[in-house]
Structures are given as C-alpha cells and as structure tokens.
Short mmCIF file of N, CA, C and O in Angstrom, two decimals:
data_model
loop_
_atom_site.label_atom_id
_atom_site.label_comp_id
_atom_site.label_asym_id
_atom_site.label_seq_id
_atom_site.Cartn_x
_atom_site.Cartn_y
_atom_site.Cartn_z
N MET A 1479 55.23 -35.99 -35.97
CA MET A 1479 55.58 -36.82 -35.13
C MET A 1479 56.47 -36.01 -33.97
O MET A 1479 57.22 -35.42 -34.21
N THR A 1480 56.07 -36.74 -32.81
CA THR A 1480 56.76 -36.06 -31.59
C THR A 1480 58.15 -36.75 -31.28
O THR A 1480 58.23 -37.94 -31.59
N HIS A 1481 58.96 -36.22 -30.55
CA HIS A 1481 60.21 -36.61 -30.23
C HIS A 1481 60.00 -37.73 -29.21
O HIS A 1481 59.09 -37.49 -28.20
N PRO A 1482 60.70 -38.77 -29.07
CA PRO A 1482 60.49 -39.77 -28.02
C PRO A 1482 60.60 -39.33 -26.66
O PRO A 1482 59.83 -39.89 -25.68
N TYR A 1483 61.49 -38.45 -26.35
CA TYR A 1483 61.72 -37.87 -25.01
C TYR A 1483 60.43 -37.10 -24.52
O TYR A 1483 59.78 -37.09 -23.58
N GLU A 1484 59.77 -36.35 -25.50
CA GLU A 1484 58.45 -35.57 -25.18
C GLU A 1484 57.30 -36.78 -24.98
O GLU A 1484 56.75 -36.52 -24.07
N GLU A 1485 57.30 -37.74 -25.82
CA GLU A 1485 56.19 -38.74 -25.42
C GLU A 1485 56.55 -39.29 -24.13
O GLU A 1485 55.48 -39.50 -23.40
N ARG A 1486 57.65 -39.73 -23.83
CA ARG A 1486 57.99 -40.25 -22.50
C ARG A 1486 57.61 -39.33 -21.36
O ARG A 1486 57.00 -39.65 -20.43
N ARG A 1487 57.92 -38.12 -21.61
CA ARG A 1487 57.52 -36.91 -20.55
C ARG A 1487 56.13 -37.03 -20.29
O ARG A 1487 55.47 -36.84 -19.32
N GLU A 1488 55.38 -36.84 -21.66
CA GLU A 1488 53.95 -36.77 -21.54
C GLU A 1488 53.31 -38.01 -20.72
O GLU A 1488 52.31 -38.02 -19.92
N MET A 1489 53.73 -39.25 -21.14
CA MET A 1489 53.30 -40.56 -20.53
C MET A 1489 53.35 -40.45 -18.98
O MET A 1489 52.59 -40.91 -18.16
N LYS A 1490 54.68 -40.00 -18.52
CA LYS A 1490 54.96 -39.85 -17.16
C LYS A 1490 53.88 -38.96 -16.32
O LYS A 1490 53.48 -39.09 -15.21
N LYS A 1491 53.79 -37.96 -17.07
CA LYS A 1491 52.69 -37.02 -16.61
C LYS A 1491 51.34 -37.41 -16.43
O LYS A 1491 50.66 -37.38 -15.52
N LEU A 1492 50.95 -38.25 -17.44
CA LEU A 1492 49.55 -38.80 -17.33
C LEU A 1492 49.43 -40.03 -16.38
O LEU A 1492 48.49 -39.98 -15.60
N LYS A 1493 50.72 -40.80 -16.10
CA LYS A 1493 50.63 -41.72 -15.27
C LYS A 1493 50.62 -41.27 -13.74
O LYS A 1493 49.84 -41.59 -12.87
N LYS A 1494 51.39 -40.07 -13.60
CA LYS A 1494 51.31 -39.64 -12.20
C LYS A 1494 50.05 -39.02 -12.09
O LYS A 1494 49.30 -39.06 -10.82
N HIS A 1495 49.10 -38.41 -12.86
CA HIS A 1495 47.87 -37.89 -12.93
C HIS A 1495 46.86 -39.05 -12.42
O HIS A 1495 46.16 -38.89 -11.59
N PHE A 1496 46.95 -40.15 -13.17
CA PHE A 1496 46.02 -41.29 -12.79
C PHE A 1496 46.53 -41.91 -11.63
O PHE A 1496 45.34 -42.32 -10.76
N ASN A 1497 47.66 -41.97 -11.08
CA ASN A 1497 47.90 -42.54 -9.92
C ASN A 1497 47.37 -41.61 -8.76
O ASN A 1497 47.06 -42.18 -7.79
N MET A 1498 47.64 -40.24 -8.85
CA MET A 1498 46.98 -39.42 -7.90
C MET A 1498 45.42 -39.58 -7.87
O MET A 1498 44.95 -39.59 -6.63
N LEU A 1499 44.82 -39.82 -8.90
CA LEU A 1499 43.27 -39.95 -8.84
C LEU A 1499 42.98 -41.24 -7.85
O LEU A 1499 42.05 -41.22 -7.03
N GLY A 1500 43.63 -42.32 -8.17
CA GLY A 1500 43.74 -43.65 -7.39
C GLY A 1500 43.95 -43.28 -5.86
O GLY A 1500 43.30 -43.69 -5.05
N PHE A 1501 44.83 -42.56 -5.42
CA PHE A 1501 45.20 -42.15 -4.11
C PHE A 1501 44.14 -41.40 -3.59
O PHE A 1501 43.84 -41.55 -2.24
N VAL A 1502 43.57 -40.60 -4.14
CA VAL A 1502 42.51 -39.65 -3.75
C VAL A 1502 41.21 -40.48 -3.45
O VAL A 1502 40.66 -40.56 -2.30
N VAL A 1503 40.82 -41.44 -4.26
CA VAL A 1503 39.56 -42.34 -4.08
C VAL A 1503 40.02 -43.29 -2.94
O VAL A 1503 39.24 -43.58 -2.03
N ASP A 1504 41.40 -43.65 -3.01
CA ASP A 1504 41.63 -44.62 -1.65
C ASP A 1504 41.67 -44.08 -0.40
O ASP A 1504 41.23 -44.60 0.52
N ALA A 1505 41.99 -42.68 -0.39
CA ALA A 1505 42.13 -41.92 0.76
C ALA A 1505 40.58 -41.38 1.42
O ALA A 1505 40.62 -40.97 2.52
N GLN A 1506 39.67 -41.39 0.36
CA GLN A 1506 38.37 -40.65 0.89
C GLN A 1506 37.73 -41.90 1.65
O GLN A 1506 36.42 -42.00 1.31
N TYR A 1507 38.25 -42.44 2.66
CA TYR A 1507 37.41 -43.46 3.57
C TYR A 1507 37.61 -42.93 5.07
O TYR A 1507 38.69 -42.80 5.57
N GLY A 1508 36.57 -42.55 5.67
CA GLY A 1508 36.64 -42.19 6.99
C GLY A 1508 37.01 -40.71 7.09
O GLY A 1508 36.83 -39.99 6.22
N PHE A 1509 37.68 -40.28 8.26
CA PHE A 1509 38.11 -39.02 8.57
C PHE A 1509 39.40 -38.60 7.72
O PHE A 1509 40.28 -39.40 8.15
N PRO A 1510 39.48 -37.80 6.82
CA PRO A 1510 40.69 -37.62 6.13
C PRO A 1510 41.65 -36.70 7.01
O PRO A 1510 41.12 -35.92 7.96
N THR A 1511 42.89 -37.08 7.16
CA THR A 1511 43.76 -36.34 7.99
C THR A 1511 44.70 -35.36 7.22
O THR A 1511 44.97 -34.08 7.60
N ARG A 1512 45.08 -35.83 6.01
CA ARG A 1512 45.89 -35.08 5.08
C ARG A 1512 45.34 -35.19 3.67
O ARG A 1512 44.76 -36.38 3.32
N CYS A 1513 45.35 -34.40 2.83
CA CYS A 1513 45.10 -34.47 1.47
C CYS A 1513 46.25 -35.15 0.66
O CYS A 1513 47.40 -34.90 1.05
N PRO A 1514 45.89 -35.87 -0.50
CA PRO A 1514 46.96 -36.58 -1.16
C PRO A 1514 47.97 -35.42 -1.70
O PRO A 1514 49.12 -35.71 -2.06
N CYS A 1515 47.37 -34.27 -2.01
CA CYS A 1515 48.35 -33.12 -2.35
C CYS A 1515 49.39 -32.61 -1.33
O CYS A 1515 50.25 -32.01 -1.59
N GLY A 1516 49.19 -32.91 -0.26
CA GLY A 1516 50.02 -32.45 0.97
C GLY A 1516 49.25 -31.52 1.68
O GLY A 1516 49.88 -31.19 2.87
N GLY A 1517 48.26 -30.97 1.33
CA GLY A 1517 47.50 -29.85 1.99
C GLY A 1517 46.84 -30.30 3.25
O GLY A 1517 46.42 -31.35 3.48
N GLU A 1518 46.54 -29.28 4.32
CA GLU A 1518 45.81 -29.45 5.47
C GLU A 1518 44.40 -29.71 5.19
O GLU A 1518 43.70 -29.23 4.03
N ILE A 1519 43.83 -30.29 5.87
CA ILE A 1519 42.26 -30.81 5.76
C ILE A 1519 41.54 -29.73 6.75
O ILE A 1519 41.86 -29.65 7.85
N MET A 1520 40.57 -29.06 6.20
CA MET A 1520 40.04 -28.04 7.19
C MET A 1520 38.39 -28.51 7.35
O MET A 1520 37.80 -29.15 6.42
N GLU A 1521 37.58 -28.21 8.40
CA GLU A 1521 36.27 -28.52 8.41
C GLU A 1521 35.60 -27.14 8.01
O GLU A 1521 35.91 -26.26 8.58
N ASP A 1522 34.75 -27.25 7.06
CA ASP A 1522 33.79 -26.15 6.53
C ASP A 1522 32.40 -26.36 6.66
O ASP A 1522 32.07 -27.46 6.68
N ALA A 1523 31.83 -25.39 6.96
CA ALA A 1523 30.34 -25.25 6.97
C ALA A 1523 29.84 -24.32 6.12
O ALA A 1523 30.30 -23.22 6.04
N PHE A 1524 28.95 -24.83 5.18
CA PHE A 1524 28.59 -23.89 4.08
C PHE A 1524 27.11 -23.35 4.56
O PHE A 1524 26.14 -23.88 4.75
N PRO A 1525 27.15 -21.66 4.61
CA PRO A 1525 25.89 -21.24 5.05
C PRO A 1525 24.53 -21.53 4.10
O PRO A 1525 23.66 -21.22 4.55
N ASN A 1526 24.87 -21.44 2.96
CA ASN A 1526 23.71 -21.42 1.97
C ASN A 1526 23.65 -22.63 1.19
O ASN A 1526 24.47 -23.50 0.74
N PRO A 1527 22.33 -23.35 1.08
CA PRO A 1527 22.20 -24.45 0.61
C PRO A 1527 22.15 -24.42 -0.97
O PRO A 1527 21.95 -23.43 -1.49
N LYS A 1528 22.70 -25.27 -1.65
CA LYS A 1528 22.96 -25.36 -3.09
C LYS A 1528 21.63 -25.73 -3.73
O LYS A 1528 21.07 -25.14 -4.50
N TYR A 1529 20.95 -26.86 -3.31
CA TYR A 1529 19.75 -27.35 -3.48
C TYR A 1529 18.95 -27.30 -2.17
O TYR A 1529 19.21 -28.29 -1.53
N PRO A 1530 17.72 -26.81 -2.28
CA PRO A 1530 16.83 -26.96 -1.12
C PRO A 1530 16.41 -28.34 -0.78
O PRO A 1530 16.37 -28.40 0.48
N SER A 1531 16.33 -29.08 -1.71
CA SER A 1531 15.70 -30.58 -1.53
C SER A 1531 17.01 -31.43 -1.32
O SER A 1531 16.53 -32.67 -0.81
N ASN A 1532 18.03 -31.06 -1.39
CA ASN A 1532 19.17 -32.07 -1.06
C ASN A 1532 19.59 -32.05 0.24
O ASN A 1532 19.93 -30.93 0.98
N PHE A 1533 19.65 -33.11 0.77
CA PHE A 1533 19.94 -33.20 2.33
C PHE A 1533 21.45 -33.03 2.60
O PHE A 1533 21.80 -32.51 3.72
N ASP A 1534 22.38 -33.18 1.64
CA ASP A 1534 23.81 -32.77 2.03
C ASP A 1534 24.22 -31.55 1.82
O ASP A 1534 25.45 -30.94 1.96
N THR A 1535 23.28 -30.60 1.48
CA THR A 1535 23.58 -29.21 0.96
C THR A 1535 22.65 -28.21 1.98
O THR A 1535 22.43 -26.97 1.68
N LEU A 1536 22.07 -28.69 2.97
CA LEU A 1536 21.34 -28.03 3.89
C LEU A 1536 22.17 -26.73 4.60
O LEU A 1536 23.32 -26.87 4.79
N LEU A 1537 21.46 -25.86 5.18
CA LEU A 1537 22.11 -24.75 5.88
C LEU A 1537 23.09 -25.54 6.95
O LEU A 1537 22.77 -26.31 7.77
N GLY A 1538 24.27 -25.09 6.98
CA GLY A 1538 25.13 -25.37 8.03
C GLY A 1538 25.87 -26.79 7.73
O GLY A 1538 26.46 -27.43 8.60
N SER A 1539 25.79 -27.43 6.45
CA SER A 1539 26.47 -28.74 6.17
C SER A 1539 27.93 -28.58 6.17
O SER A 1539 28.60 -27.62 6.01
N ARG A 1540 28.48 -29.53 6.86
CA ARG A 1540 29.85 -29.61 7.23
C ARG A 1540 30.52 -30.47 6.25
O ARG A 1540 30.15 -31.45 5.75
N TYR A 1541 31.91 -30.12 5.86
CA TYR A 1541 32.58 -30.73 4.84
C TYR A 1541 34.02 -30.89 5.55
O TYR A 1541 34.45 -29.89 6.02
N PHE A 1542 34.79 -31.87 5.02
CA PHE A 1542 36.27 -31.85 5.07
C PHE A 1542 36.63 -31.36 3.68
O PHE A 1542 36.45 -31.92 2.72
N THR A 1543 37.40 -30.41 3.66
CA THR A 1543 37.93 -29.68 2.33
C THR A 1543 39.28 -29.46 2.55
O THR A 1543 39.97 -28.90 3.71
N CYS A 1544 40.17 -29.68 1.54
CA CYS A 1544 41.62 -29.43 1.39
C CYS A 1544 41.64 -27.91 1.31
O CYS A 1544 41.01 -27.19 0.86
N LYS A 1545 42.70 -27.35 2.06
CA LYS A 1545 43.08 -25.93 2.33
C LYS A 1545 43.12 -25.20 0.85
O LYS A 1545 42.83 -24.24 0.70
N SER A 1546 43.74 -26.15 0.08
CA SER A 1546 44.28 -25.47 -1.40
C SER A 1546 43.29 -26.25 -2.44
O SER A 1546 43.73 -26.71 -3.51
N PHE A 1547 41.89 -26.35 -2.09
CA PHE A 1547 40.95 -26.92 -2.99
C PHE A 1547 40.90 -26.42 -4.30
O PHE A 1547 40.61 -25.29 -4.47
N LYS A 1548 40.85 -27.30 -5.24
CA LYS A 1548 40.58 -27.03 -6.64
C LYS A 1548 39.89 -28.06 -7.23
O LYS A 1548 40.07 -29.32 -6.88
N ASP A 1549 38.71 -27.67 -7.99
CA ASP A 1549 37.94 -28.73 -8.41
C ASP A 1549 38.32 -29.59 -9.67
O ASP A 1549 37.88 -29.55 -10.63
N ASP A 1550 39.48 -30.30 -9.36
CA ASP A 1550 40.08 -31.17 -10.51
C ASP A 1550 40.23 -32.62 -10.04
O ASP A 1550 40.71 -33.42 -10.90
N GLY A 1551 39.56 -32.97 -8.98
CA GLY A 1551 39.48 -34.24 -8.66
C GLY A 1551 40.67 -34.80 -7.84
O GLY A 1551 40.77 -36.10 -7.43
N LEU A 1552 41.55 -33.99 -7.50
CA LEU A 1552 42.81 -34.32 -6.86
C LEU A 1552 42.94 -33.73 -5.27
O LEU A 1552 43.93 -34.01 -4.78
N HIS A 1553 41.70 -33.28 -5.01
CA HIS A 1553 41.79 -32.88 -3.67
C HIS A 1553 40.56 -33.07 -2.76
O HIS A 1553 39.46 -33.47 -3.48
N PHE A 1554 40.53 -33.11 -1.63
CA PHE A 1554 39.34 -33.42 -0.72
C PHE A 1554 38.24 -32.56 -0.53
O PHE A 1554 38.35 -31.33 -0.51
N HIS A 1555 37.03 -32.95 -0.67
CA HIS A 1555 35.78 -32.22 -0.65
C HIS A 1555 34.66 -33.14 -0.14
O HIS A 1555 33.97 -33.75 -1.06
N GLN A 1556 34.82 -33.57 1.00
CA GLN A 1556 33.96 -34.72 1.38
C GLN A 1556 32.89 -34.46 2.43
O GLN A 1556 33.21 -33.64 3.36
N LEU A 1557 31.82 -34.85 2.24
CA LEU A 1557 30.73 -34.60 3.35
C LEU A 1557 31.13 -35.15 4.70
O LEU A 1557 31.56 -36.16 4.75
N TRP A 1558 30.87 -34.31 5.80
CA TRP A 1558 31.16 -34.83 7.03
C TRP A 1558 30.55 -35.92 7.54
O TRP A 1558 31.15 -36.95 8.06
N ALA A 1559 29.28 -35.94 7.20
CA ALA A 1559 28.35 -37.21 7.71
C ALA A 1559 28.91 -38.40 7.18
O ALA A 1559 28.69 -39.40 7.82
N PHE A 1560 29.27 -38.34 5.77
CA PHE A 1560 29.73 -39.78 5.17
C PHE A 1560 31.16 -40.13 5.75
O PHE A 1560 31.30 -41.27 6.08
N GLY A 1561 31.93 -39.06 6.24
CA GLY A 1561 33.26 -39.69 6.99
C GLY A 1561 32.82 -40.39 8.41
O GLY A 1561 33.44 -41.25 8.68
N VAL A 1562 31.96 -39.75 9.02
CA VAL A 1562 31.55 -40.28 10.21
C VAL A 1562 30.80 -41.38 10.12
O VAL A 1562 31.11 -42.33 10.83
N GLU A 1563 29.82 -41.64 9.31
CA GLU A 1563 29.42 -43.12 8.85
C GLU A 1563 30.24 -44.10 8.71
O GLU A 1563 30.25 -45.36 9.08
N GLN A 1564 31.22 -43.86 7.64
CA GLN A 1564 32.40 -44.76 7.34
C GLN A 1564 33.16 -45.13 8.79
O GLN A 1564 33.52 -46.28 8.83
N GLU A 1565 33.46 -44.13 9.70
CA GLU A 1565 34.31 -44.53 10.81
C GLU A 1565 33.48 -45.36 11.62
O GLU A 1565 33.99 -46.33 12.26
N VAL A 1566 32.08 -45.07 11.77
CA VAL A 1566 31.22 -45.77 12.66
C VAL A 1566 31.33 -47.38 11.99
O VAL A 1566 31.35 -48.29 12.79
N GLN A 1567 31.20 -47.53 10.68
CA GLN A 1567 31.37 -48.76 10.09
C GLN A 1567 32.30 -49.72 10.46
O GLN A 1567 32.43 -50.78 10.74
N CYS A 1568 33.46 -48.81 10.40
CA CYS A 1568 34.84 -49.62 10.57
C CYS A 1568 34.98 -49.98 12.02
O CYS A 1568 35.43 -51.17 12.30
N LEU A 1569 34.51 -49.16 12.81
CA LEU A 1569 34.64 -49.49 14.49
C LEU A 1569 33.72 -50.52 14.75
O LEU A 1569 33.91 -51.34 15.64
N ARG A 1570 32.43 -50.58 14.10
CA ARG A 1570 31.49 -51.71 14.15
C ARG A 1570 32.07 -53.09 13.87
O ARG A 1570 32.06 -54.19 14.51
N ARG A 1571 32.75 -52.95 12.74
CA ARG A 1571 33.53 -54.29 12.24
C ARG A 1571 34.63 -54.79 13.36
O ARG A 1571 34.63 -55.88 13.59
N GLU A 1572 35.49 -53.68 13.86
CA GLU A 1572 36.20 -54.06 14.85
C GLU A 1572 35.88 -54.67 15.99
O GLU A 1572 36.30 -55.71 16.67
N VAL A 1573 34.60 -54.21 16.65
CA VAL A 1573 33.98 -54.61 17.61
C VAL A 1573 33.33 -56.11 17.57
O VAL A 1573 33.12 -57.13 18.51
N ASP A 1574 32.95 -56.25 16.34
CA ASP A 1574 32.38 -57.48 15.92
C ASP A 1574 33.28 -58.60 15.98
O ASP A 1574 33.04 -59.96 16.33
N ASP A 1575 34.59 -58.32 15.66
CA ASP A 1575 35.67 -59.32 15.50
C ASP A 1575 36.30 -59.41 16.94
O ASP A 1575 36.83 -60.46 17.16
N MET A 1576 35.99 -58.78 17.80
CA MET A 1576 36.56 -58.89 19.27
C MET A 1576 36.24 -60.10 20.01
O MET A 1576 37.13 -60.75 20.75
N PRO A 1577 35.00 -60.40 20.04
CA PRO A 1577 34.59 -61.95 20.75
C PRO A 1577 35.49 -63.09 20.12
O PRO A 1577 35.88 -63.83 21.17
N GLU A 1578 35.71 -63.08 18.96
CA GLU A 1578 36.62 -64.45 18.59
C GLU A 1578 37.90 -64.08 18.99
O GLU A 1578 38.72 -65.11 19.46
N GLU A 1579 38.47 -62.84 18.90
CA GLU A 1579 39.90 -62.58 19.45
C GLU A 1579 40.06 -62.84 20.96
O GLU A 1579 40.76 -63.44 21.47
N ILE A 1580 39.04 -62.48 21.79
CA ILE A 1580 38.85 -62.75 23.25
C ILE A 1580 38.97 -64.30 23.39
O ILE A 1580 39.66 -64.73 24.23
N ALA A 1581 38.12 -64.96 22.67
CA ALA A 1581 38.09 -66.31 22.84
C ALA A 1581 39.50 -67.07 22.53
O ALA A 1581 39.95 -68.06 23.32
N LYS A 1582 40.14 -66.76 21.71
CA LYS A 1582 41.48 -67.19 21.24
C LYS A 1582 42.45 -66.84 22.33
O LYS A 1582 43.24 -67.60 22.78
N LEU A 1583 42.23 -65.53 22.87
CA LEU A 1583 43.26 -65.27 24.12
C LEU A 1583 42.91 -66.04 25.29
O LEU A 1583 43.94 -66.54 26.05
N LYS A 1584 41.61 -66.33 25.52
CA LYS A 1584 41.24 -67.18 26.75
C LYS A 1584 41.82 -68.57 26.53
O LYS A 1584 42.45 -69.12 27.62
N LYS A 1585 41.91 -69.14 25.45
CA LYS A 1585 42.31 -70.47 25.21
C LYS A 1585 44.00 -70.64 25.38
O LYS A 1585 44.51 -71.36 25.83
N LEU A 1586 44.61 -69.48 25.06
CA LEU A 1586 46.10 -69.33 25.20
C LEU A 1586 46.31 -69.13 26.71
O LEU A 1586 47.33 -69.84 27.15
N ILE A 1587 45.57 -68.56 27.48
CA ILE A 1587 45.80 -68.23 28.84
C ILE A 1587 45.43 -69.41 29.72
O ILE A 1587 46.12 -69.85 30.59
N ILE A 1588 44.36 -70.11 29.47
CA ILE A 1588 43.90 -71.17 30.19
C ILE A 1588 44.22 -72.57 29.40
O ILE A 1588 43.64 -73.02 28.47
N ARG A 1589 45.25 -73.13 29.89
CA ARG A 1589 45.89 -74.34 29.54
C ARG A 1589 45.45 -75.56 30.17
O ARG A 1589 45.37 -75.44 31.28
N PRO A 1590 44.82 -76.62 29.35
CA PRO A 1590 44.44 -77.89 30.19
C PRO A 1590 45.63 -78.53 30.85
O PRO A 1590 46.60 -78.63 30.77
#
C-alpha cells in the first residue's frame, strides 16, 4: 500500500497531464501562436515525403511545429494547410454574421 501523500502526488501529476492534453487539443485550431508547453512555434518544411501517396507529406509540406517538439502529445505538430483552412472557415463565419450586425447598427442610427 502506498502512502497517501504519494497517491495524492501521483493523482496531481496525472491530472496535470490530462489537463495539458485538453489544452493541446483546444489550442490546435487555426494558426498556433504559442505551444501549450510555452515553446515557440516554427514553420517547418519537410524535404522528403513519408508516404508517396499521402497528400500531407509531399515534398515541401509545411508544418507548424513546437521548437521543443517531442512526440508525447503535448506539443504542436500541425499541417500548415489545416491551419489555413480553419482560419478561412472562421473568417467566413465572421463575414456571414456581418450583414445582421450591419442591419442592427442601421436601425440604431436611423431612428423613426
């Protein structure tokens, strides 16, 4: 049987790890600016394809990668094209909402 302090310390460690996984998943939308670990994000291009038939590993594929990247699930390694696609979707939603906002502002300006 382990000591209660050791159990508590282990539980806190696991909770911190699972929280960090959630932060990484939530943060991987659009263009990343910082990695959840606090590291810088670099743009990398891979010169050699991993699989010739895979579209996201073709020659010169660009990725957003954490400067201190380790393959433990807590750092960024995101395909550049996916980040661009998500940013464009977000901008489209904002543009789609603008006509409603403009109409509301017109009603505020033009009073009967």
